[in-house]
CSV table of C-alpha atoms in Angstrom, one decimal:
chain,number,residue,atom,x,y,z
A,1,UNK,CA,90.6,69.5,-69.3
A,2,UNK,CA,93.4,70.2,-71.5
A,3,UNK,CA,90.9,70.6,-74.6
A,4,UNK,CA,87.8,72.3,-73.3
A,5,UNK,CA,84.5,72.8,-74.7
A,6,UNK,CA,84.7,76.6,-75.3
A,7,UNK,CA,81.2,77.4,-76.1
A,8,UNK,CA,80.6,76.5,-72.4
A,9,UNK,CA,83.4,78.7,-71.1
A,10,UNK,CA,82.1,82.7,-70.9
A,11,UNK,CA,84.7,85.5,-70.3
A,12,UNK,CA,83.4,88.2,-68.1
A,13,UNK,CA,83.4,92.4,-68.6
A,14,UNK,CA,86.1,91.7,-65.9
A,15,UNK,CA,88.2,89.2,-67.6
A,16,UNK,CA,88.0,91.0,-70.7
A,17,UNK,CA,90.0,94.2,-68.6
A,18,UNK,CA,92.1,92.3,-66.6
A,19,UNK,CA,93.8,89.9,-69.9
A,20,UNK,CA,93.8,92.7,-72.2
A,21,UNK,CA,97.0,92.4,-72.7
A,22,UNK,CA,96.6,88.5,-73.7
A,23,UNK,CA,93.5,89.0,-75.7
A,24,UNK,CA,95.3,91.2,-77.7
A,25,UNK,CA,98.0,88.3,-78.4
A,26,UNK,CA,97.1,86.3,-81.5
A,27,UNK,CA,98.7,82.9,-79.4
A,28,UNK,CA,96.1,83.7,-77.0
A,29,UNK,CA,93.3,85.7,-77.8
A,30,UNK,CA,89.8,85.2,-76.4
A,31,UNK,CA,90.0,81.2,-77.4
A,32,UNK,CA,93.2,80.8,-75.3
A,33,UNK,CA,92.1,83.2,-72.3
A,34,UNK,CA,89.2,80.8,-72.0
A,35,UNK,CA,91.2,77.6,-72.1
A,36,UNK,CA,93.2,79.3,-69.4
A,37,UNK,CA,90.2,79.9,-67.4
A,38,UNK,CA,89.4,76.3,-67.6
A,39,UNK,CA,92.6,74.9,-67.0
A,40,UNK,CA,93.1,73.5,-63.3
A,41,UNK,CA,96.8,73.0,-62.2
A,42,UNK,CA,98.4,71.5,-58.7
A,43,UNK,CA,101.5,73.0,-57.1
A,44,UNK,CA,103.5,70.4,-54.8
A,45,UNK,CA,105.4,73.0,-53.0
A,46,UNK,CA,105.0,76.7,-52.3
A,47,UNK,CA,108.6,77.3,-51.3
A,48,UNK,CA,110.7,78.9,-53.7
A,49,UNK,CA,109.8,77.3,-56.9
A,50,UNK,CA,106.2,77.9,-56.2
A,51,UNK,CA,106.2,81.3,-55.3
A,52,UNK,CA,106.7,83.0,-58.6
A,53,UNK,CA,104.8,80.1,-60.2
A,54,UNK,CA,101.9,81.1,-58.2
A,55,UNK,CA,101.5,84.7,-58.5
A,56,UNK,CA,101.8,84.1,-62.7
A,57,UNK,CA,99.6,81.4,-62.8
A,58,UNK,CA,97.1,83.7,-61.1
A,59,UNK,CA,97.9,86.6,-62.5
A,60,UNK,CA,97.3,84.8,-66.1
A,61,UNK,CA,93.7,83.9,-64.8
A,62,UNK,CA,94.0,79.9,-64.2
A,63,UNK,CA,90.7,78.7,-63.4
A,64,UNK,CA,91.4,76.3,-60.3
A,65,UNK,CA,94.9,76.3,-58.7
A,66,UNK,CA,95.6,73.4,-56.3
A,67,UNK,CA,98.6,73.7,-53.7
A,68,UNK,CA,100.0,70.9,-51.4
A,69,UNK,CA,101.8,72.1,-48.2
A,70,UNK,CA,102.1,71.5,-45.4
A,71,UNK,CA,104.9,73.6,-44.1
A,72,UNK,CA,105.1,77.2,-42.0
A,73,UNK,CA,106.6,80.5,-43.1
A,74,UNK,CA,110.1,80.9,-41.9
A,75,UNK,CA,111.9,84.1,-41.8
A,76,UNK,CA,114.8,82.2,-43.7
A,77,UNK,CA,112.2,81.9,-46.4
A,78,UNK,CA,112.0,85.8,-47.2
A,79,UNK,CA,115.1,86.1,-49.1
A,80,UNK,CA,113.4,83.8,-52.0
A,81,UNK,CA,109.7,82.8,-51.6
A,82,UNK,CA,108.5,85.7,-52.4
A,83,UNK,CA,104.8,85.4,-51.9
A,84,UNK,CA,105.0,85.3,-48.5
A,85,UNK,CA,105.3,88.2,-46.3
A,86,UNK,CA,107.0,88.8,-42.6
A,87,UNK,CA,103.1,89.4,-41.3
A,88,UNK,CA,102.7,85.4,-42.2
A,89,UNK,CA,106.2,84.3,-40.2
A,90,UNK,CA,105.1,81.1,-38.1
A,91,UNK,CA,101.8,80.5,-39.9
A,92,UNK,CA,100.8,77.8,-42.9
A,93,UNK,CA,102.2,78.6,-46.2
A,94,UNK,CA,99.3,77.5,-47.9
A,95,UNK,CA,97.4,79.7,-46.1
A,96,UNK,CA,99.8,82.4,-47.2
A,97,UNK,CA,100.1,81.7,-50.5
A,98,UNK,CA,96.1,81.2,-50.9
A,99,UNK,CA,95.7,84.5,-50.1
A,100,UNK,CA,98.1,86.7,-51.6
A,101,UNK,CA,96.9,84.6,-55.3
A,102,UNK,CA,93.3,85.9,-54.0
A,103,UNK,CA,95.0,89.4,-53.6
A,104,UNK,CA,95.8,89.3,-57.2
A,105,UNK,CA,92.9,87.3,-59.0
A,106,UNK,CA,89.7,86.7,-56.3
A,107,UNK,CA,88.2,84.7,-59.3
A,108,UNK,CA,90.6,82.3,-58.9
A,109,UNK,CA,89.6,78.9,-57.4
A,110,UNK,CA,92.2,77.7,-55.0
A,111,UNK,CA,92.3,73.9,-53.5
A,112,UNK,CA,94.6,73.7,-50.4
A,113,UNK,CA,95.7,70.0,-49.0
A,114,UNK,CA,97.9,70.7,-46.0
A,115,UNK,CA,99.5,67.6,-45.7
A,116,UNK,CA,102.5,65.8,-47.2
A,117,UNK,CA,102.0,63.6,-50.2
A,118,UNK,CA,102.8,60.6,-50.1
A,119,UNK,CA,102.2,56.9,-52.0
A,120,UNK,CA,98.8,56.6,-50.3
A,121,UNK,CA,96.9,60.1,-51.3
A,122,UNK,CA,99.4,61.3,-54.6
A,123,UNK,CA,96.8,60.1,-56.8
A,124,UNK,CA,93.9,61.3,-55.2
A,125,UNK,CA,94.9,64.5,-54.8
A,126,UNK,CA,96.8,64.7,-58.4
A,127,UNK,CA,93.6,63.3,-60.4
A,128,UNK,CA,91.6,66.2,-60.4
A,129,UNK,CA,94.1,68.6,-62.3
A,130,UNK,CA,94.8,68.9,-65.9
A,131,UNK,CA,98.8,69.7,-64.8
A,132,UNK,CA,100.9,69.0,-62.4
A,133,UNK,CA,104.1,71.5,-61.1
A,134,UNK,CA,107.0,70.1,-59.3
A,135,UNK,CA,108.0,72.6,-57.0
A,136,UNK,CA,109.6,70.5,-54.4
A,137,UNK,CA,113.5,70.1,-53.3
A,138,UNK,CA,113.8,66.3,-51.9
A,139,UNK,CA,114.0,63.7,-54.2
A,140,UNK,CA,111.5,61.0,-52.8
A,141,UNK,CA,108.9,63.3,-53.9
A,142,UNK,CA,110.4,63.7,-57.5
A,143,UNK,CA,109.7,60.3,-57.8
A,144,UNK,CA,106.6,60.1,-56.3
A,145,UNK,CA,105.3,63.2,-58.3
A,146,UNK,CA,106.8,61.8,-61.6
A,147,UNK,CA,105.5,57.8,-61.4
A,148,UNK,CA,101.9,59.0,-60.3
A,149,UNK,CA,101.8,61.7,-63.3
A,150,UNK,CA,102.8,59.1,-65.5
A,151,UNK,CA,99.9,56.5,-63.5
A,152,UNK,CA,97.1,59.2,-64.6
A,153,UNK,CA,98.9,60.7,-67.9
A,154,UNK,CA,99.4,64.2,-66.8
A,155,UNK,CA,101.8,66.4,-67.9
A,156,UNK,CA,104.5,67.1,-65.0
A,157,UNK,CA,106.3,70.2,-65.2
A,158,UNK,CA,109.6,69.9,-63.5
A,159,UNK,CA,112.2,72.4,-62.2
A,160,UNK,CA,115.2,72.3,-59.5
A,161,UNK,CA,117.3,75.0,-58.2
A,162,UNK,CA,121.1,74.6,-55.8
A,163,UNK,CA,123.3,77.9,-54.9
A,164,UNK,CA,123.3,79.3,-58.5
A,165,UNK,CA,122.4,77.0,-61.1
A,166,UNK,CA,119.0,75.9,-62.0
A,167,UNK,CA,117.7,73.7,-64.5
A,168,UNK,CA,113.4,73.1,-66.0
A,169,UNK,CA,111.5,70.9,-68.2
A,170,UNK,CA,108.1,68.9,-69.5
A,171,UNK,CA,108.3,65.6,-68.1
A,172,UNK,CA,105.2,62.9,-69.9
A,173,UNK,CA,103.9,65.0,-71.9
A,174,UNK,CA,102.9,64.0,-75.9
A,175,UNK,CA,104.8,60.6,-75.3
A,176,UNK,CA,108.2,62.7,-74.3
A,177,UNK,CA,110.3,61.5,-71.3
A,178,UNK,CA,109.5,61.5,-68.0
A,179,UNK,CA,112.0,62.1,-64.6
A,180,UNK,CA,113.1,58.6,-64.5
A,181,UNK,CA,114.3,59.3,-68.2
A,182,UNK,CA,116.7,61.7,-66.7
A,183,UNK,CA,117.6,60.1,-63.5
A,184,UNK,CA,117.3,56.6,-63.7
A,185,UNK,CA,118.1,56.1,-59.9
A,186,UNK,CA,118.2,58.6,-57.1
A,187,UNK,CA,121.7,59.9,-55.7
A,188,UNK,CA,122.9,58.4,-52.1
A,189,UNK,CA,121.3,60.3,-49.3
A,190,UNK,CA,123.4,63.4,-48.4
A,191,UNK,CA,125.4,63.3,-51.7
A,192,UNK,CA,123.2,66.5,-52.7
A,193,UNK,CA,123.0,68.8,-49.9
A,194,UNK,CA,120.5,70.7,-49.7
A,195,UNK,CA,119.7,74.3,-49.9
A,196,UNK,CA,119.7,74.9,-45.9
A,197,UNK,CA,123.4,73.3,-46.1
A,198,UNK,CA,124.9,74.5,-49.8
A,199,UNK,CA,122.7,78.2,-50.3
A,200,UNK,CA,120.5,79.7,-52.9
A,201,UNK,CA,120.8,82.9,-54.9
A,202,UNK,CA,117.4,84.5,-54.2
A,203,UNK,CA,116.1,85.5,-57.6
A,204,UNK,CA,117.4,82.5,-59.2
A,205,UNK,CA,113.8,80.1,-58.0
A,206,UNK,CA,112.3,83.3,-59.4
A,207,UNK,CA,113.5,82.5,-63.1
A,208,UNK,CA,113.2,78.8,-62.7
A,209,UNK,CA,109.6,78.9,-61.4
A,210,UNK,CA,108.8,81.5,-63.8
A,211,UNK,CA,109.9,79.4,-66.5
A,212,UNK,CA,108.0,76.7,-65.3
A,213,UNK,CA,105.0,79.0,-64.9
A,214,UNK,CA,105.5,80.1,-68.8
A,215,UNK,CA,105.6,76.1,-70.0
A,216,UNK,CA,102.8,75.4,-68.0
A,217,UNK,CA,100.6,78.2,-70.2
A,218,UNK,CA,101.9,76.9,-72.9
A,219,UNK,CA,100.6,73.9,-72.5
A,220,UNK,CA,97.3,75.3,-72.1
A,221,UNK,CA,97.5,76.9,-74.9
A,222,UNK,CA,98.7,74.3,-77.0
A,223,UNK,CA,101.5,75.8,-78.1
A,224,UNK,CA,104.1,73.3,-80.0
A,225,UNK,CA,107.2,74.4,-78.5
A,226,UNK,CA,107.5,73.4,-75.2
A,227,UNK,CA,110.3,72.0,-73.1
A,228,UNK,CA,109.6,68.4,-73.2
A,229,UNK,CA,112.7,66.3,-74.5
A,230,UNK,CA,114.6,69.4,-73.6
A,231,UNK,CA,116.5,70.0,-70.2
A,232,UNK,CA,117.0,73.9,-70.0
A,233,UNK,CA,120.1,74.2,-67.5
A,234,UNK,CA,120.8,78.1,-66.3
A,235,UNK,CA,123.6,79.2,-64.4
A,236,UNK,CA,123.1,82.6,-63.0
A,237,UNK,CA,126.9,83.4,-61.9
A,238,UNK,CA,127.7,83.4,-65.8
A,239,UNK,CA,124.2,84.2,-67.3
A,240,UNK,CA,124.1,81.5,-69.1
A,241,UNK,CA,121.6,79.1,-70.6
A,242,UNK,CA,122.2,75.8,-71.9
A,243,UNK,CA,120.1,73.1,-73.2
A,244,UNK,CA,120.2,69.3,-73.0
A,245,UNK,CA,117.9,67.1,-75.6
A,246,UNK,CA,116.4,64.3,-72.6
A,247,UNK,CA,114.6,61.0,-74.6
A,248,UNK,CA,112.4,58.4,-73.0
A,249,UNK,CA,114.6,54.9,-72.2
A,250,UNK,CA,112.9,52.1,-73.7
A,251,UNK,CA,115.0,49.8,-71.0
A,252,UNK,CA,113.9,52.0,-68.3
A,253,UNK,CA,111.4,49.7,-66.0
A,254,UNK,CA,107.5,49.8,-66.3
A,255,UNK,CA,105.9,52.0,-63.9
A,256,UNK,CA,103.0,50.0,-62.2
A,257,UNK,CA,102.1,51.5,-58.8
A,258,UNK,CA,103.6,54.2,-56.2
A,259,UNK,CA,106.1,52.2,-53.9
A,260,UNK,CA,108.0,53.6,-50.7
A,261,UNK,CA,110.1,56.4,-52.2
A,262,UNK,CA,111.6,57.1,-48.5
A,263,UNK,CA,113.1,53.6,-48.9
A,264,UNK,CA,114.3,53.4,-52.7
A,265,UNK,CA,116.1,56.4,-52.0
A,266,UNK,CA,117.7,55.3,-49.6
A,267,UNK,CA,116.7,57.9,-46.2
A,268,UNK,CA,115.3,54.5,-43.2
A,269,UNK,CA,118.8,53.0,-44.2
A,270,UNK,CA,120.7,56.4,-44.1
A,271,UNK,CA,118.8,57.2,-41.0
A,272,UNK,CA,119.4,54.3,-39.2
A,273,UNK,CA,123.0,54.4,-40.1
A,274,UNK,CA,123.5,58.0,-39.0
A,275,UNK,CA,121.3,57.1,-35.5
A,276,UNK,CA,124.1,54.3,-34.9
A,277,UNK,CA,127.2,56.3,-35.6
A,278,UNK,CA,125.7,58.7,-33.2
A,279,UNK,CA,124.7,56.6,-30.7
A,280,UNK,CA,128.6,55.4,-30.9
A,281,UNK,CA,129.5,59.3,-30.5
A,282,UNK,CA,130.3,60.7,-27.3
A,283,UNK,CA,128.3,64.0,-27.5
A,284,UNK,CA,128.0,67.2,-25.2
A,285,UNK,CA,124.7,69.8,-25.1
A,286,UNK,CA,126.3,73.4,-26.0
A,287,UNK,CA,125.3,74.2,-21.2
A,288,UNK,CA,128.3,71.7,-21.4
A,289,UNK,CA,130.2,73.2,-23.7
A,290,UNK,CA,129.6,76.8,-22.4
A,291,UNK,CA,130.4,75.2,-19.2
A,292,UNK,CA,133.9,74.2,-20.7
A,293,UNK,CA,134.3,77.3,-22.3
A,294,UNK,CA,133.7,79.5,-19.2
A,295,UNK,CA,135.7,77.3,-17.1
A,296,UNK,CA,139.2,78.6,-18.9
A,297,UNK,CA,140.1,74.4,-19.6
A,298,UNK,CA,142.8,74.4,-21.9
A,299,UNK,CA,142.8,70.6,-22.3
A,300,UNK,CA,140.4,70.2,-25.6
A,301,UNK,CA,140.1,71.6,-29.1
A,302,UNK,CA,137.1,72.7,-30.6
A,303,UNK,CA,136.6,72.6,-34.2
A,304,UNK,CA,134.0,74.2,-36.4
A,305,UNK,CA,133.4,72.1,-39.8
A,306,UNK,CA,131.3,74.6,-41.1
A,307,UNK,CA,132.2,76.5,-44.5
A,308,UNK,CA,134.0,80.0,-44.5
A,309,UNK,CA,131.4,82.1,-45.3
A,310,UNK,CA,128.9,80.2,-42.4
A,311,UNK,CA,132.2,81.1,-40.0
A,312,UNK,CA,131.9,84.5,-40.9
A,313,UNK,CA,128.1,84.7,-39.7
A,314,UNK,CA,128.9,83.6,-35.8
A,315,UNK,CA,131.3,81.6,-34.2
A,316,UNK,CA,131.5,79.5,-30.7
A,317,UNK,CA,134.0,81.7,-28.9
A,318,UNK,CA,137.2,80.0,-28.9
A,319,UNK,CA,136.8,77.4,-32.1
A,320,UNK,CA,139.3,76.5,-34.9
A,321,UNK,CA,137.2,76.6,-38.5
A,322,UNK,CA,138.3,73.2,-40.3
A,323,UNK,CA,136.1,73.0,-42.7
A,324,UNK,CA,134.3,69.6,-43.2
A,325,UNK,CA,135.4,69.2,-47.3
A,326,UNK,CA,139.4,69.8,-46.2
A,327,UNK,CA,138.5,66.8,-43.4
A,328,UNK,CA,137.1,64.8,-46.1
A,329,UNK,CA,140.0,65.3,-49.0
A,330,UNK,CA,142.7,64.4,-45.9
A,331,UNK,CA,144.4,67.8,-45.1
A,332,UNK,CA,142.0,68.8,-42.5
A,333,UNK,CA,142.4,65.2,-40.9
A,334,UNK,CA,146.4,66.0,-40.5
A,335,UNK,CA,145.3,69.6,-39.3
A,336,UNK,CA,143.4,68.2,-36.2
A,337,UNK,CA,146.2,65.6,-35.6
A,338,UNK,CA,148.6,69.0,-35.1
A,339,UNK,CA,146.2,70.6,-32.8
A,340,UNK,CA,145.7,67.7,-30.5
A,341,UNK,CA,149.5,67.3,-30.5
A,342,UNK,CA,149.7,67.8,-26.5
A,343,UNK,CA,147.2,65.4,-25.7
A,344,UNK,CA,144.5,67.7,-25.7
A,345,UNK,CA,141.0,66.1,-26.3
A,346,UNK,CA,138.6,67.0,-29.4
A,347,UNK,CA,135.4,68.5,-29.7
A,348,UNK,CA,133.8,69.5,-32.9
A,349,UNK,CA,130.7,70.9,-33.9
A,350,UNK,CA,129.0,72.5,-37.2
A,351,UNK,CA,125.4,74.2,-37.8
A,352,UNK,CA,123.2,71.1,-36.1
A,353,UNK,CA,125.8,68.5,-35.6
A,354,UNK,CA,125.3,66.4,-38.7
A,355,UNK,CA,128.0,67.7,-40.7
A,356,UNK,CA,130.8,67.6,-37.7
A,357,UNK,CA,129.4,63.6,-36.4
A,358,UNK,CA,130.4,63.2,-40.3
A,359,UNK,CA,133.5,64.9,-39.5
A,360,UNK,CA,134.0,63.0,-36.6
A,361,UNK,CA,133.5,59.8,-38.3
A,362,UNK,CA,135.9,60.4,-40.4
A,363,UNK,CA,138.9,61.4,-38.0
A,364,UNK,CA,137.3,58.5,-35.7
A,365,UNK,CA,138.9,56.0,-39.0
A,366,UNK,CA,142.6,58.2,-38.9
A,367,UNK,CA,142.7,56.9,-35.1
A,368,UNK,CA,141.2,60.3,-33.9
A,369,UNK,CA,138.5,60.3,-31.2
A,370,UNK,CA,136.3,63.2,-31.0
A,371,UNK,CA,133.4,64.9,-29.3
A,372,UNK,CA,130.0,66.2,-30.7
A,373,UNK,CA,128.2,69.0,-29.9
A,374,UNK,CA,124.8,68.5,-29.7
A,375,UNK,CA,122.4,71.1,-32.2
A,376,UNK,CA,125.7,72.5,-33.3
A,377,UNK,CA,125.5,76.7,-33.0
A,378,UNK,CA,122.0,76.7,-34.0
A,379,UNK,CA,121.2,75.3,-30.1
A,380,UNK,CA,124.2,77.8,-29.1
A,381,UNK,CA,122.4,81.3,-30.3
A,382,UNK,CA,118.8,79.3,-29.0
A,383,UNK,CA,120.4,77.8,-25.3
A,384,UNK,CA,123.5,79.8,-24.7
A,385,UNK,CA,123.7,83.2,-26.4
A,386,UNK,CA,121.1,84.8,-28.4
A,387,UNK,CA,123.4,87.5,-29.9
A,388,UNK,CA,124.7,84.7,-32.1
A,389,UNK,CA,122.4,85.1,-35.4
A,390,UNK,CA,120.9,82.4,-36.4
A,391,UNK,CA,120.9,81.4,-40.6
């Protein structure tokens, strides 16, 4: 309800204390406070992103705020997701997130749907709300966000985040562009790692979901100068803002209905090829390797594929750090070759044991067999030694 009837909308002796500071605004004023209060908006995601979209929405007095979620707090969360709190480790973030936004406005209506959306329920749970906020980090549901936003017309306010950059915009909104506009087609699976694998600055979903948090109020409010056609890209390293003009396609294709975004990105046929290459894979658990270890065998190498800085966390006592990127560009491959000069056998492993099965693919092609270690030193600080801190 983008354009509400504000002779039904009443602002209380509370509301009038708690927005002073927007009532006094002449953008805002009582008119806008009460367009805010009858605004509804759904948050996919309360990770990141969402976190400091939530609290402002809130805090700005949004009438009805819906969140979809269906993950748990992690303590790996903490360091960015800041409305969640160490007390709600191991428990629903929706749950979390509901009530710290009821800790800060207890007027606000909030909608939970712990589940993940998908093709069948998307439009059913988007319908009701006047905006939509993308706060998620996989691209299926990009997609599936964007081509049911543009199926009911809502406006779809978009951000991303990786290590230190971070980009935001308007997507369908007053005829601009939508996602599809700015990526026609979706990247191969595991071209984009994501933020468990490549890192995130902490306060930089903080600026991008506060930015998206600002557009979304503006569109309340009806302000003119919002970010659709406009990519905002910020890179935090150099403190630096730059901004990209983004215009609808008229080629692009005609969206009709919500298809199967797992398949036309390409994860069933990335999965099924990773299954086989494992199943191809000689692996080891990390008992076996421990086993190994503690048995003083000098007959193998083991190699961790993991970047510099994830080797100066914890380490597998005894490993060589080759890290999966020098494998990839060929210097790493000729690395391994010198260590297994003797005839000594191979055993690699990385965080979970996706990145070093890559690895091993890859040296597997130069004539170099290899073993995996199953769960990587994440199932080495769980199974074998605890002191190793987990990331």
């Amino acid at each position: 309800m983008l354009n509400p009837n504000l002779d039904t909308i009443e602002l209380t002796k509370d509301d009038y204390e708690r927005y002073s500071r927007h009532l006094i605004l002449p953008e805002v004023g009582v008119d806008g406070q009460k367009k805010l209060k009858a605004a509804s908006v759904l948050c996919i995601g309360s990770g990141g992103l969402g976190s400091p979209l939530l609290l402002y929405l809130a805090a700005a007095g949004i009438g009805r705020i819906g969140l979809v979620d269906f993950d748990i707090v992690d303590f790996s969360n903490l360091q960015r997701q800041i409305i969640h709190g160490t007390s709600w480790v191991g428990k629903p973030k929706i749950q979390s997130a509901k009530n710290r936004i009821l800790e800060i406005n207890p007027f606000c209506q909030v909608d939970l749907y712990e589940t993940q959306i998908n093709s069948e329920n998307a439009l059913d749970i988007i319908a009701p709300y006047d905006i939509i906020v993308d706060g998620t980090d996989n691209f299926p549901t990009r997609y599936l966000t964007n081509d049911a936003c543009v199926l009911l017309n809502k406006p779809n306010v978009y951000g991303s985040i990786f290590r230190f950059e971070g980009q935001a915009t308007v997507f369908n909104y007053e005829g601009g562009p939508n996602y599809r506009d700015l990526y026609p087609e979706p990247p191969p699976p595991g071209m984009v790692p994501s933020c468990a694998e490549g890192g995130v600055l902490g306060v930089l979903p903080g600026i991008i979901g506060t930015i998206q948090a600002t557009e979304t109020i503006k569109i309340i409010l009806g302000a003119k100068n919002t970010l659709s056609g406009r990519l905002l890209l910020y890179n935090a390293l150099d403190m630096k803002f730059r901004e990209l003009k983004l215009r609808p396609n008229p080629e692009r294709p005609v969206i009709e209905k919500l298809i199967d975004y797992e398949q036309f990105c390409g994860i069933p046929q990335a999965k099924a090829a990773e299954a086989a290459q494992q199943a191809a894979m000689e692996e080891i658990t990390v008992t076996e390797l421990k086993a190994i270890i503690d048995g003083d065998a000098d007959d193998y190498v083991l190699i961790d594929v993991r970047n510099p800085h994830e080797y100066d966390i914890a380490q597998i006592p005894g490993s060589t750090l080759i890290p999966l990127p020098d494998i990839e560009q060929g210097d790493g491959v000729e690395q391994v070759r010198a260590l297994l000069a003797d005839g000594k056998k191979l055993i690699a492993h990385c965080k979970m044991g996706g990145r070093s099965a890559k690895a091993l693919g890859i040296l597997q092609e130069a004539g170099i067999s290899g073993i995996n270690v199953k769960g990587g030193i994440k199932a080495w600080s769980e199974e074998v030694d605890p002191s190793v801190p987990l990331y």
